[in-house]
XYZ file of C-alpha atoms in Angstrom:
153
model
C -9.832 -47.360 -24.981
C -7.065 -45.281 -26.112
C -7.900 -44.447 -30.087
C -4.293 -44.637 -31.000
C -3.724 -48.116 -29.995
C -3.629 -49.960 -32.969
C -2.727 -53.516 -31.697
C -5.425 -53.362 -28.989
C -8.069 -52.805 -31.644
C -6.562 -55.457 -33.953
C -6.745 -58.009 -31.180
C -10.248 -57.201 -30.287
C -11.181 -57.501 -33.912
C -9.578 -60.916 -34.583
C -11.593 -62.366 -31.178
C -14.780 -61.068 -33.088
C -15.428 -57.962 -30.815
C -17.375 -55.134 -32.335
C -15.394 -51.693 -31.784
C -16.616 -48.370 -32.376
C -14.566 -45.369 -32.078
C -15.238 -41.839 -31.887
C -12.220 -39.171 -32.122
C -12.709 -36.271 -29.786
C -13.109 -33.225 -31.383
C -10.012 -31.013 -31.048
C -11.021 -27.755 -30.091
C -13.252 -29.068 -26.830
C -10.278 -31.257 -25.576
C -7.817 -28.379 -25.994
C -10.179 -26.060 -24.279
C -11.042 -28.544 -21.548
C -7.333 -28.905 -20.863
C -6.618 -25.149 -21.127
C -9.517 -23.891 -18.925
C -7.792 -23.755 -15.871
C -4.685 -21.896 -16.839
C -7.160 -19.421 -18.588
C -8.960 -18.721 -15.413
C -5.912 -18.114 -13.460
C -4.365 -15.969 -16.020
C -7.789 -13.709 -16.018
C -7.994 -13.768 -12.305
C -4.212 -12.590 -11.713
C -4.732 -9.644 -14.073
C -7.934 -8.833 -12.515
C -6.079 -8.434 -9.238
C -3.021 -6.374 -10.769
C -5.434 -4.333 -12.824
C -7.349 -3.485 -9.041
C -3.919 -3.175 -7.407
C -2.885 -0.487 -9.910
C -6.426 1.141 -10.101
C -6.281 4.820 -7.923
C -10.237 4.469 -7.494
C -9.980 1.155 -6.126
C -10.952 0.752 -2.461
C -10.542 -3.036 -2.113
C -6.553 -2.782 -2.263
C -5.981 0.561 -0.871
C -4.821 -0.619 2.157
C -0.996 0.619 1.400
C -1.821 3.721 0.210
C -1.190 6.858 2.325
C -4.188 9.098 3.696
C -2.320 11.778 4.774
C -3.478 15.221 4.057
C -0.836 17.955 3.198
C -1.560 21.543 4.569
C 0.977 23.962 3.236
C 3.276 25.761 5.245
C 2.799 28.881 3.084
C -1.178 28.972 3.904
C -0.484 28.250 7.715
C 0.055 31.105 9.387
C 0.556 28.998 13.142
C 3.563 29.958 15.226
C 4.464 29.304 18.818
C 2.667 32.543 19.773
C -0.276 30.739 19.264
C 0.147 27.581 21.510
C -0.297 28.492 24.980
C -0.372 26.337 28.339
C 2.276 23.978 26.939
C 5.453 25.879 27.512
C 7.955 22.842 28.003
C 6.886 21.091 24.937
C 7.139 24.292 22.921
C 10.670 25.228 24.083
C 11.967 21.573 22.994
C 10.087 21.808 19.758
C 11.605 25.251 19.306
C 15.043 23.487 19.323
C 13.923 21.427 16.404
C 12.810 24.437 14.462
C 16.003 26.396 14.860
C 17.740 22.879 13.060
C 15.378 23.062 10.474
C 16.403 26.395 9.853
C 20.034 26.239 9.933
C 21.236 22.527 10.148
C 24.710 23.579 9.907
C 25.377 25.077 12.905
C 24.207 21.724 14.691
C 25.964 19.495 12.301
C 29.476 21.126 13.013
C 28.938 20.112 16.834
C 27.988 16.359 15.371
C 24.379 17.030 16.222
C 21.472 14.890 13.719
C 17.664 15.809 13.174
C 15.395 13.721 15.213
C 13.481 11.043 13.318
C 10.407 12.145 14.523
C 8.607 13.495 17.882
C 6.068 11.867 19.520
C 3.471 14.083 21.177
C 1.424 12.154 23.756
C -1.611 13.549 25.863
C -5.399 13.014 25.779
C -7.385 14.814 23.063
C -7.862 18.653 22.732
C -4.663 19.078 24.494
C -2.945 20.945 21.315
C -0.710 18.320 20.083
C -1.582 19.203 16.189
C -1.757 22.618 17.061
C 1.916 22.276 18.082
C 3.151 20.155 15.018
C 1.306 22.634 12.741
C 3.105 25.566 15.005
C 6.427 23.597 14.288
C 5.288 23.681 10.472
C 4.815 27.196 10.207
C 7.771 28.368 12.131
C 10.223 26.272 10.124
C 8.512 27.017 6.395
C 8.021 23.001 6.028
C 4.738 21.501 4.877
C 2.541 19.770 7.486
C 1.256 16.116 6.640
C -1.611 15.154 8.808
C -2.762 11.558 9.411
C -5.047 9.810 11.990
C -3.686 7.121 13.881
C -6.366 4.647 13.010
C -4.806 5.047 9.473
C -1.572 3.559 10.874
C -3.477 0.687 12.252
C -5.251 -0.217 8.996
C -1.714 0.268 6.953
C 0.349 -1.955 9.239
C -2.119 -4.665 11.046
């Protein structure tokens, strides 16, 4: 019975029915009604804290695992690469562009967005990439293909 309905209580008393009422404690009913919101807000802050924490592995799927190899420390050049003459010639053009972009831009040339090196393991793809980095004097970022799959799938 709602405790604030005075007409109902009066109607019951007139008919001779004994009525006992107990007011609920204010803080318990408030706690019961607010508990789901408190749990949701707590869960939200927990998730946000984990996402911003650098040491968290649970939500690190969007973070890059690339390793930086400084160009100044790497002394690998095209002289160190043997056996892939066609690929080496193509990559030397990119190195020339990186060294002097104005020469190519005057002719309407644009730098490629990337280079896809394809081949079996051990054929020198990484060595070619490090040679481009060493010749052009730019940093080399190393990342494995499985890291991309983890990031985008």
